CSV table of C-alpha atoms and ligand atoms in Angstrom, one decimal:
chain,number,residue,atom,x,y,z
A,1,UNK,CA,18.9,-32.6,0.6
A,2,UNK,CA,20.2,-29.1,0.6
A,3,UNK,CA,22.3,-27.8,-2.3
A,4,UNK,CA,25.8,-26.5,-1.8
A,5,UNK,CA,26.0,-22.8,-2.6
A,6,UNK,CA,28.4,-21.7,-5.3
A,7,UNK,CA,30.1,-18.6,-3.9
A,8,UNK,CA,30.6,-16.3,-6.8
A,9,UNK,CA,32.1,-13.6,-4.7
A,10,UNK,CA,34.9,-15.9,-3.4
A,11,UNK,CA,35.7,-17.4,-6.8
A,12,UNK,CA,35.7,-13.9,-8.4
A,13,UNK,CA,38.1,-12.7,-5.8
A,14,UNK,CA,40.4,-15.6,-6.5
A,15,UNK,CA,40.3,-14.8,-10.3
A,16,UNK,CA,41.0,-11.1,-9.6
A,17,UNK,CA,44.0,-12.1,-7.4
A,18,UNK,CA,45.4,-14.2,-10.3
A,19,UNK,CA,44.8,-11.2,-12.7
A,20,UNK,CA,46.7,-8.9,-10.4
A,21,UNK,CA,49.7,-11.2,-10.4
A,22,UNK,CA,49.8,-11.3,-14.2
A,23,UNK,CA,49.1,-7.6,-14.5
A,24,UNK,CA,52.0,-6.7,-12.1
A,25,UNK,CA,54.3,-9.0,-14.0
A,26,UNK,CA,53.3,-7.4,-17.3
A,27,UNK,CA,53.9,-3.9,-15.8
A,28,UNK,CA,57.4,-4.9,-14.7
A,29,UNK,CA,58.2,-6.5,-18.1
A,30,UNK,CA,56.8,-3.9,-20.3
A,31,UNK,CA,57.2,-0.7,-18.3
A,32,UNK,CA,53.5,0.1,-18.7
A,33,UNK,CA,50.3,-1.2,-17.1
A,34,UNK,CA,47.7,-3.1,-19.1
A,35,UNK,CA,44.9,-0.7,-20.0
A,36,UNK,CA,41.1,-0.7,-20.4
A,37,UNK,CA,39.3,2.2,-22.0
A,38,UNK,CA,35.7,2.5,-20.9
A,39,UNK,CA,33.2,4.7,-22.8
A,40,UNK,CA,30.0,5.8,-21.3
A,41,UNK,CA,27.5,7.9,-23.3
A,42,UNK,CA,24.7,9.7,-21.5
A,43,UNK,CA,23.4,9.7,-17.9
A,44,UNK,CA,21.9,6.3,-17.4
A,45,UNK,CA,22.0,5.7,-13.6
A,46,UNK,CA,22.6,1.9,-13.7
A,47,UNK,CA,25.3,2.2,-16.4
A,48,UNK,CA,27.2,4.8,-14.3
A,49,UNK,CA,27.3,2.3,-11.4
A,50,UNK,CA,28.4,-0.6,-13.7
A,51,UNK,CA,31.1,1.6,-15.2
A,52,UNK,CA,32.3,2.8,-11.7
A,53,UNK,CA,32.5,-0.9,-10.6
A,54,UNK,CA,34.5,-1.9,-13.6
A,55,UNK,CA,36.9,1.0,-13.3
A,56,UNK,CA,37.5,0.4,-9.6
A,57,UNK,CA,38.1,-3.3,-10.3
A,58,UNK,CA,40.8,-2.3,-12.8
A,59,UNK,CA,42.4,0.2,-10.4
A,60,UNK,CA,42.5,-2.4,-7.6
A,61,UNK,CA,44.2,-5.0,-9.8
A,62,UNK,CA,47.0,-3.1,-11.4
A,63,UNK,CA,45.1,-2.3,-14.7
A,64,UNK,CA,45.1,1.3,-15.9
A,65,UNK,CA,41.7,2.6,-16.8
A,66,UNK,CA,40.9,5.3,-19.3
A,67,UNK,CA,37.4,6.7,-18.7
A,68,UNK,CA,35.4,8.6,-21.3
A,69,UNK,CA,32.1,10.0,-20.1
A,70,UNK,CA,30.4,11.5,-23.1
A,71,UNK,CA,27.2,13.6,-23.2
A,72,UNK,CA,23.9,12.1,-24.5
A,73,UNK,CA,24.2,14.4,-27.5
A,74,UNK,CA,27.4,12.6,-28.8
A,75,UNK,CA,27.0,11.5,-32.4
A,76,UNK,CA,27.7,8.1,-33.9
A,77,UNK,CA,30.5,9.6,-35.9
A,78,UNK,CA,32.2,11.1,-32.8
A,79,UNK,CA,31.9,7.8,-31.0
A,80,UNK,CA,33.4,5.9,-33.9
A,81,UNK,CA,36.2,8.5,-34.1
A,82,UNK,CA,37.1,7.9,-30.4
A,83,UNK,CA,37.0,4.1,-30.9
A,84,UNK,CA,39.4,4.4,-33.9
A,85,UNK,CA,41.8,6.5,-31.9
A,86,UNK,CA,41.7,3.9,-29.0
A,87,UNK,CA,42.3,1.1,-31.5
A,88,UNK,CA,45.6,2.7,-32.4
A,89,UNK,CA,46.6,3.6,-28.8
A,90,UNK,CA,49.3,1.2,-27.6
A,91,UNK,CA,48.4,1.9,-23.9
A,92,UNK,CA,44.9,0.5,-24.4
A,93,UNK,CA,44.6,-3.3,-24.5
A,94,UNK,CA,40.8,-3.4,-24.2
A,95,UNK,CA,37.9,-1.2,-25.2
A,96,UNK,CA,34.5,-1.4,-23.6
A,97,UNK,CA,31.4,0.6,-24.7
A,98,UNK,CA,28.9,0.5,-21.9
A,99,UNK,CA,25.4,-0.5,-23.2
A,100,UNK,CA,22.8,0.5,-23.8
A,101,UNK,CA,23.7,3.5,-26.0
A,102,UNK,CA,21.2,6.3,-26.5
A,103,UNK,CA,18.6,5.5,-29.2
A,104,UNK,CA,20.1,7.7,-31.9
A,105,UNK,CA,23.3,5.7,-31.9
A,106,UNK,CA,23.3,2.3,-33.7
A,107,UNK,CA,24.8,-0.1,-31.2
A,108,UNK,CA,25.9,-2.7,-33.8
A,109,UNK,CA,27.5,-0.1,-36.1
A,110,UNK,CA,29.5,1.4,-33.2
A,111,UNK,CA,30.7,-1.9,-31.7
A,112,UNK,CA,31.8,-3.2,-35.1
A,113,UNK,CA,34.5,-0.5,-35.1
A,114,UNK,CA,36.3,-1.9,-32.1
A,115,UNK,CA,39.4,-3.9,-33.0
A,116,UNK,CA,38.6,-7.6,-32.4
A,117,UNK,CA,41.9,-7.8,-30.4
A,118,UNK,CA,40.6,-5.1,-28.0
A,119,UNK,CA,37.0,-6.4,-27.7
A,120,UNK,CA,37.0,-6.5,-23.9
A,121,UNK,CA,33.3,-7.6,-23.7
A,122,UNK,CA,33.7,-10.3,-26.4
A,123,UNK,CA,30.6,-9.1,-28.2
A,124,UNK,CA,32.0,-8.6,-31.7
A,125,UNK,CA,30.9,-10.8,-34.6
A,126,UNK,CA,34.5,-11.9,-35.2
A,127,UNK,CA,34.9,-13.1,-31.6
A,128,UNK,CA,31.5,-14.7,-31.5
A,129,UNK,CA,32.4,-16.4,-34.8
A,130,UNK,CA,35.7,-17.6,-33.5
A,131,UNK,CA,34.0,-19.0,-30.4
A,132,UNK,CA,31.6,-21.0,-32.7
A,133,UNK,CA,34.6,-22.3,-34.7
A,134,UNK,CA,36.5,-23.3,-31.5
A,135,UNK,CA,39.3,-20.7,-32.3
A,136,UNK,CA,41.0,-18.6,-29.6
A,137,UNK,CA,38.9,-15.5,-29.0
A,138,UNK,CA,37.9,-12.9,-26.5
A,139,UNK,CA,34.6,-14.4,-25.2
A,140,UNK,CA,31.6,-12.7,-23.5
A,141,UNK,CA,32.4,-12.3,-19.8
A,142,UNK,CA,29.2,-13.6,-18.2
A,143,UNK,CA,29.3,-17.0,-20.0
A,144,UNK,CA,33.0,-17.4,-19.2
A,145,UNK,CA,32.2,-16.7,-15.5
A,146,UNK,CA,29.5,-19.4,-15.6
A,147,UNK,CA,32.0,-22.0,-16.8
A,148,UNK,CA,34.3,-21.1,-13.9
A,149,UNK,CA,31.4,-21.5,-11.5
A,150,UNK,CA,30.5,-24.9,-12.9
A,151,UNK,CA,34.2,-26.0,-12.8
A,152,UNK,CA,34.4,-24.9,-9.1
A,153,UNK,CA,31.9,-27.7,-8.2
A,154,UNK,CA,34.2,-30.4,-9.6
A,155,UNK,CA,31.2,-31.8,-11.6
A,156,UNK,CA,32.4,-33.3,-14.8
A,157,UNK,CA,31.1,-31.4,-17.9
A,158,UNK,CA,32.2,-34.1,-20.3
A,159,UNK,CA,29.1,-36.0,-21.4
A,160,UNK,CA,26.9,-34.1,-18.9
A,161,UNK,CA,23.4,-33.2,-20.0
A,162,UNK,CA,23.3,-29.3,-20.1
A,163,UNK,CA,20.2,-27.3,-20.6
A,164,UNK,CA,20.3,-23.5,-21.2
A,165,UNK,CA,17.1,-21.5,-20.9
A,166,UNK,CA,17.5,-18.2,-22.8
A,167,UNK,CA,19.2,-17.7,-26.2
A,168,UNK,CA,20.5,-14.1,-26.1
A,169,UNK,CA,23.7,-13.2,-27.9
A,170,UNK,CA,25.4,-12.1,-24.6
A,171,UNK,CA,24.5,-15.1,-22.4
A,172,UNK,CA,22.4,-18.0,-23.8
A,173,UNK,CA,24.2,-18.6,-27.1
A,174,UNK,CA,27.8,-18.1,-25.9
A,175,UNK,CA,27.3,-20.3,-22.8
A,176,UNK,CA,25.8,-23.0,-24.9
A,177,UNK,CA,28.8,-22.9,-27.2
A,178,UNK,CA,31.2,-23.0,-24.2
A,179,UNK,CA,29.4,-25.9,-22.7
A,180,UNK,CA,29.6,-27.7,-26.0
A,181,UNK,CA,33.3,-26.9,-26.2
A,182,UNK,CA,33.6,-28.6,-22.8
A,183,UNK,CA,31.9,-31.8,-24.3
A,184,UNK,CA,28.5,-31.4,-22.6
A,185,UNK,CA,25.4,-32.4,-24.6
A,186,UNK,CA,23.6,-29.1,-24.8
A,187,UNK,CA,19.9,-28.3,-25.3
A,188,UNK,CA,18.8,-24.6,-25.7
A,189,UNK,CA,15.3,-23.5,-24.6
A,190,UNK,CA,13.6,-20.2,-25.3
A,191,UNK,CA,10.2,-18.6,-25.4
A,192,UNK,CA,9.1,-20.8,-28.3
A,193,UNK,CA,10.1,-24.0,-26.6
A,194,UNK,CA,6.8,-26.0,-26.1
A,195,UNK,CA,7.5,-27.0,-22.5
A,196,UNK,CA,11.0,-26.4,-21.2
A,197,UNK,CA,10.3,-28.4,-18.1
A,198,UNK,CA,10.6,-31.6,-20.3
A,199,UNK,CA,14.2,-30.6,-20.7
A,200,UNK,CA,15.1,-28.9,-17.4
A,201,UNK,CA,14.0,-31.9,-15.4
A,202,UNK,CA,16.7,-34.0,-17.1
A,203,UNK,CA,19.5,-31.5,-16.9
A,204,UNK,CA,22.7,-32.3,-15.0
A,205,UNK,CA,23.7,-28.7,-15.5
A,206,UNK,CA,20.9,-26.1,-15.8
A,207,UNK,CA,21.7,-22.5,-16.8
A,208,UNK,CA,18.8,-20.0,-16.6
A,209,UNK,CA,19.2,-16.6,-18.3
A,210,UNK,CA,15.7,-15.3,-19.0
A,211,UNK,CA,15.0,-12.3,-16.8
A,212,UNK,CA,11.8,-13.6,-15.1
A,213,UNK,CA,11.8,-13.7,-11.3
A,214,UNK,CA,11.3,-17.2,-9.8
A,215,UNK,CA,10.6,-18.9,-13.2
A,216,UNK,CA,12.3,-22.1,-12.2
A,217,UNK,CA,10.9,-24.0,-9.2
A,218,UNK,CA,12.0,-27.1,-7.4
A,219,UNK,CA,9.9,-29.6,-9.4
A,220,UNK,CA,11.4,-28.4,-12.7
A,221,UNK,CA,14.9,-29.5,-11.6
A,222,UNK,CA,16.7,-32.8,-11.5
A,223,UNK,CA,17.9,-34.1,-8.1
A,224,UNK,CA,21.6,-33.2,-7.6
A,225,UNK,CA,21.8,-30.8,-10.6
A,226,UNK,CA,24.1,-27.8,-10.9
A,227,UNK,CA,21.8,-24.8,-11.2
A,228,UNK,CA,23.3,-21.5,-12.4
A,229,UNK,CA,21.0,-18.5,-12.0
A,230,UNK,CA,22.0,-15.7,-14.4
A,231,UNK,CA,18.8,-13.6,-13.9
A,232,UNK,CA,18.9,-10.2,-12.3
A,233,UNK,CA,15.4,-9.0,-11.5
A,234,UNK,CA,14.8,-6.0,-9.3
A,235,UNK,CA,11.6,-5.8,-7.2
A,236,UNK,CA,11.1,-3.3,-4.3
A,237,UNK,CA,14.8,-2.4,-4.4
A,238,UNK,CA,15.9,-6.0,-4.0
A,239,UNK,CA,17.6,-8.3,-6.5
A,240,UNK,CA,16.1,-11.6,-7.4
A,241,UNK,CA,17.2,-14.4,-9.8
A,242,UNK,CA,15.2,-16.4,-12.3
A,243,UNK,CA,15.4,-19.4,-9.9
A,244,UNK,CA,13.2,-19.8,-6.9
A,245,UNK,CA,16.1,-20.4,-4.5
A,246,UNK,CA,14.1,-21.9,-1.6
A,247,UNK,CA,12.4,-24.7,-3.6
A,248,UNK,CA,15.3,-25.4,-6.0
A,249,UNK,CA,18.0,-25.5,-3.3
A,250,UNK,CA,16.1,-28.5,-1.8
A,251,UNK,CA,16.6,-30.5,-5.0
A,252,UNK,CA,19.8,-29.3,-6.7
A,253,UNK,CA,23.3,-30.4,-5.8
A,254,UNK,CA,24.8,-27.0,-6.3
A,255,UNK,CA,23.2,-23.6,-6.8
A,256,UNK,CA,24.3,-20.0,-7.4
A,257,UNK,CA,22.7,-17.3,-5.2
A,258,UNK,CA,21.4,-14.0,-6.5
A,259,UNK,CA,23.1,-11.7,-5.6
A,260,UNK,CA,26.6,-13.2,-5.1
A,261,UNK,CA,26.6,-15.9,-7.8
A,262,UNK,CA,27.1,-15.0,-11.5
A,263,UNK,CA,27.1,-11.2,-11.0
A,264,UNK,CA,30.6,-10.9,-9.4
A,265,UNK,CA,32.1,-13.2,-12.0
A,266,UNK,CA,31.3,-10.9,-14.9
A,267,UNK,CA,33.7,-8.2,-13.8
A,268,UNK,CA,36.3,-10.7,-12.8
A,269,UNK,CA,36.2,-12.2,-16.3
A,270,UNK,CA,36.3,-8.7,-17.9
A,271,UNK,CA,39.7,-8.3,-16.2
A,272,UNK,CA,40.7,-11.7,-17.4
A,273,UNK,CA,39.8,-10.6,-21.0
A,274,UNK,CA,42.1,-7.6,-20.6
A,275,UNK,CA,45.0,-9.8,-19.6
A,276,UNK,CA,44.2,-12.1,-22.5
A,277,UNK,CA,44.1,-9.1,-24.9
A,278,UNK,CA,47.3,-7.6,-23.5
A,279,UNK,CA,49.3,-10.8,-23.7
A,280,UNK,CA,48.1,-11.6,-27.2
A,281,UNK,CA,49.4,-8.2,-28.4
A,282,UNK,CA,52.7,-8.6,-26.6
B,1,NAP,P1,17.3,-11.4,-23.1
B,1,NAP,O1,18.2,-10.9,-24.2
B,1,NAP,O2,16.1,-10.6,-22.8
B,1,NAP,O3,17.0,-12.9,-23.4
B,1,NAP,C1,16.1,-13.6,-22.6
B,1,NAP,C2,15.9,-15.0,-23.2
B,1,NAP,O4,14.9,-15.7,-22.4
B,1,NAP,C3,15.4,-15.0,-24.6
B,1,NAP,O5,16.1,-15.9,-25.4
B,1,NAP,C4,13.9,-15.4,-24.5
B,1,NAP,O6,13.5,-16.2,-25.6
B,1,NAP,C5,14.0,-16.3,-23.3
B,1,NAP,N1,12.7,-16.4,-22.6
B,1,NAP,C6,11.8,-15.4,-22.3
B,1,NAP,N2,10.8,-15.9,-21.7
B,1,NAP,C7,10.9,-17.2,-21.6
B,1,NAP,C8,10.1,-18.3,-21.1
B,1,NAP,N3,9.0,-18.1,-20.5
B,1,NAP,N4,10.6,-19.5,-21.2
B,1,NAP,C9,11.8,-19.8,-21.8
B,1,NAP,N5,12.6,-18.8,-22.3
B,1,NAP,C10,12.1,-17.6,-22.2
B,1,NAP,O7,18.1,-11.4,-21.7
B,1,NAP,P2,19.7,-11.6,-21.3
B,1,NAP,O8,20.4,-10.4,-21.7
B,1,NAP,O9,20.2,-12.9,-21.8
B,1,NAP,O10,19.6,-11.6,-19.8
B,1,NAP,C11,18.8,-12.6,-19.1
B,1,NAP,C12,18.8,-12.3,-17.6
B,1,NAP,O11,20.2,-12.4,-17.1
B,1,NAP,C13,18.4,-10.9,-17.2
B,1,NAP,O12,17.7,-10.9,-16.0
B,1,NAP,C14,19.7,-10.1,-17.1
B,1,NAP,O13,19.6,-9.0,-16.3
B,1,NAP,C15,20.6,-11.2,-16.6
B,1,NAP,N6,22.0,-10.9,-16.8
B,1,NAP,C16,22.9,-11.0,-15.8
B,1,NAP,C17,24.2,-10.8,-16.0
B,1,NAP,C18,25.1,-10.9,-14.8
B,1,NAP,O14,26.3,-10.5,-14.9
B,1,NAP,N7,24.7,-11.5,-13.7
B,1,NAP,C19,24.7,-10.6,-17.3
B,1,NAP,C20,23.8,-10.5,-18.3
B,1,NAP,C21,22.4,-10.7,-18.1
B,1,NAP,P3,13.3,-15.6,-27.1
B,1,NAP,O15,14.7,-15.6,-27.7
B,1,NAP,O16,12.5,-16.6,-27.8
B,1,NAP,O17,12.7,-14.3,-27.0
C-alpha cells in the first residue's frame, strides 16, 4: 500500500484564496484594508526570510503589512512601547513579533503586551487559555493548519485515536487540544514517555512535532493511519521531516511531505487569523 500525499501547498493556496475574498470584501465595506504589523528585531537570517514570506503573503492577498525592522540593540522598553502603539492603531488588526528575540529581551514579557485581540500568532496566555476552555480565540497557526490537513483527507476525527509526539507550547499542546475539541481520543508523548511506539502503533492520526530527522519509521505506524509530519530538520542544505517518508508512506493511508506539507499551512493560517481578528473588531 502506498499512502496518499496530503498536498499542503494546494490546501494553503485554497485557504489564501478564501482569505483574499474576505479581505477584499472588508476593504470595500470598511474603506481600509485589514492590517498586520510585523516586528523583527536583529539580523537573524532565517527570521528575515520568514518575515519576508509573511509580508509577501499579506501583500498578495489584500492585507496591508506594516513592517518594523529594529536593530539588535533595541531595548525591551522600546519594543513594548511600539507594541502598545500598535495595540491602539485602528489600521492594525494583527501584531506579530518574529521569534526568537535577542537574548537581552524577555520574550514572554514582550509578548504579554500584545492585545489578545491582535495576537496574530495565537501565542498569548489568554488565547491559549481560551483554547483550553473551548472559547473562541486566535489559535496558534501551525496546529490550525494541521487540523485543516487532516480534514482534507475526509478521515473522521470523531472517536479517532490520535497520538501527538511533542508537547511544545506552539505545536504539541495546542494541536492536542484542537484534536480533543474535534472529539478525538488524544495521547500526548514526549521525551519522558517510556516507549512512544506503544502508542504510535495504535494511532489513527499521528502528529509528530519533535525536531529529529527520521525519528518515525514504518514499523512504528498503524496501517492506514493519517501521518502529519511537523518536523523541519536541515541537513546539507536540505529540509527533512521527523518522519522517514519512504518507510512510513508504505504503511500509512495519508502522509504529509516535508517540504510541502505542514510548512505552507502556517502562513495561510496566519492570514486566516488576521481575518478573524479584523472581523471580531468590526
Ligand atoms: P520543541 O519546542 O523543541 O519541542 C520538541 C518536543 O519533542 C518536546 O516536547 C520534547 O519533549 C519532544 N521530544 C524530544 N525528543 C523526543 C523523543 N525522542 N521522543 C519523544 N518526544 C521527544 O519543538 P517545536 O517547536 O514543537 O518544533 C518541533 C519541530 O517542528 C521542529 O523541527 C520545528 O522546526 C518544527 N516546526 C515546524 C513548523 C512548521 O510550520 N512546519 C512550525 C513549528 C515547528 P520534552 O517536552 O519532554 O522535552
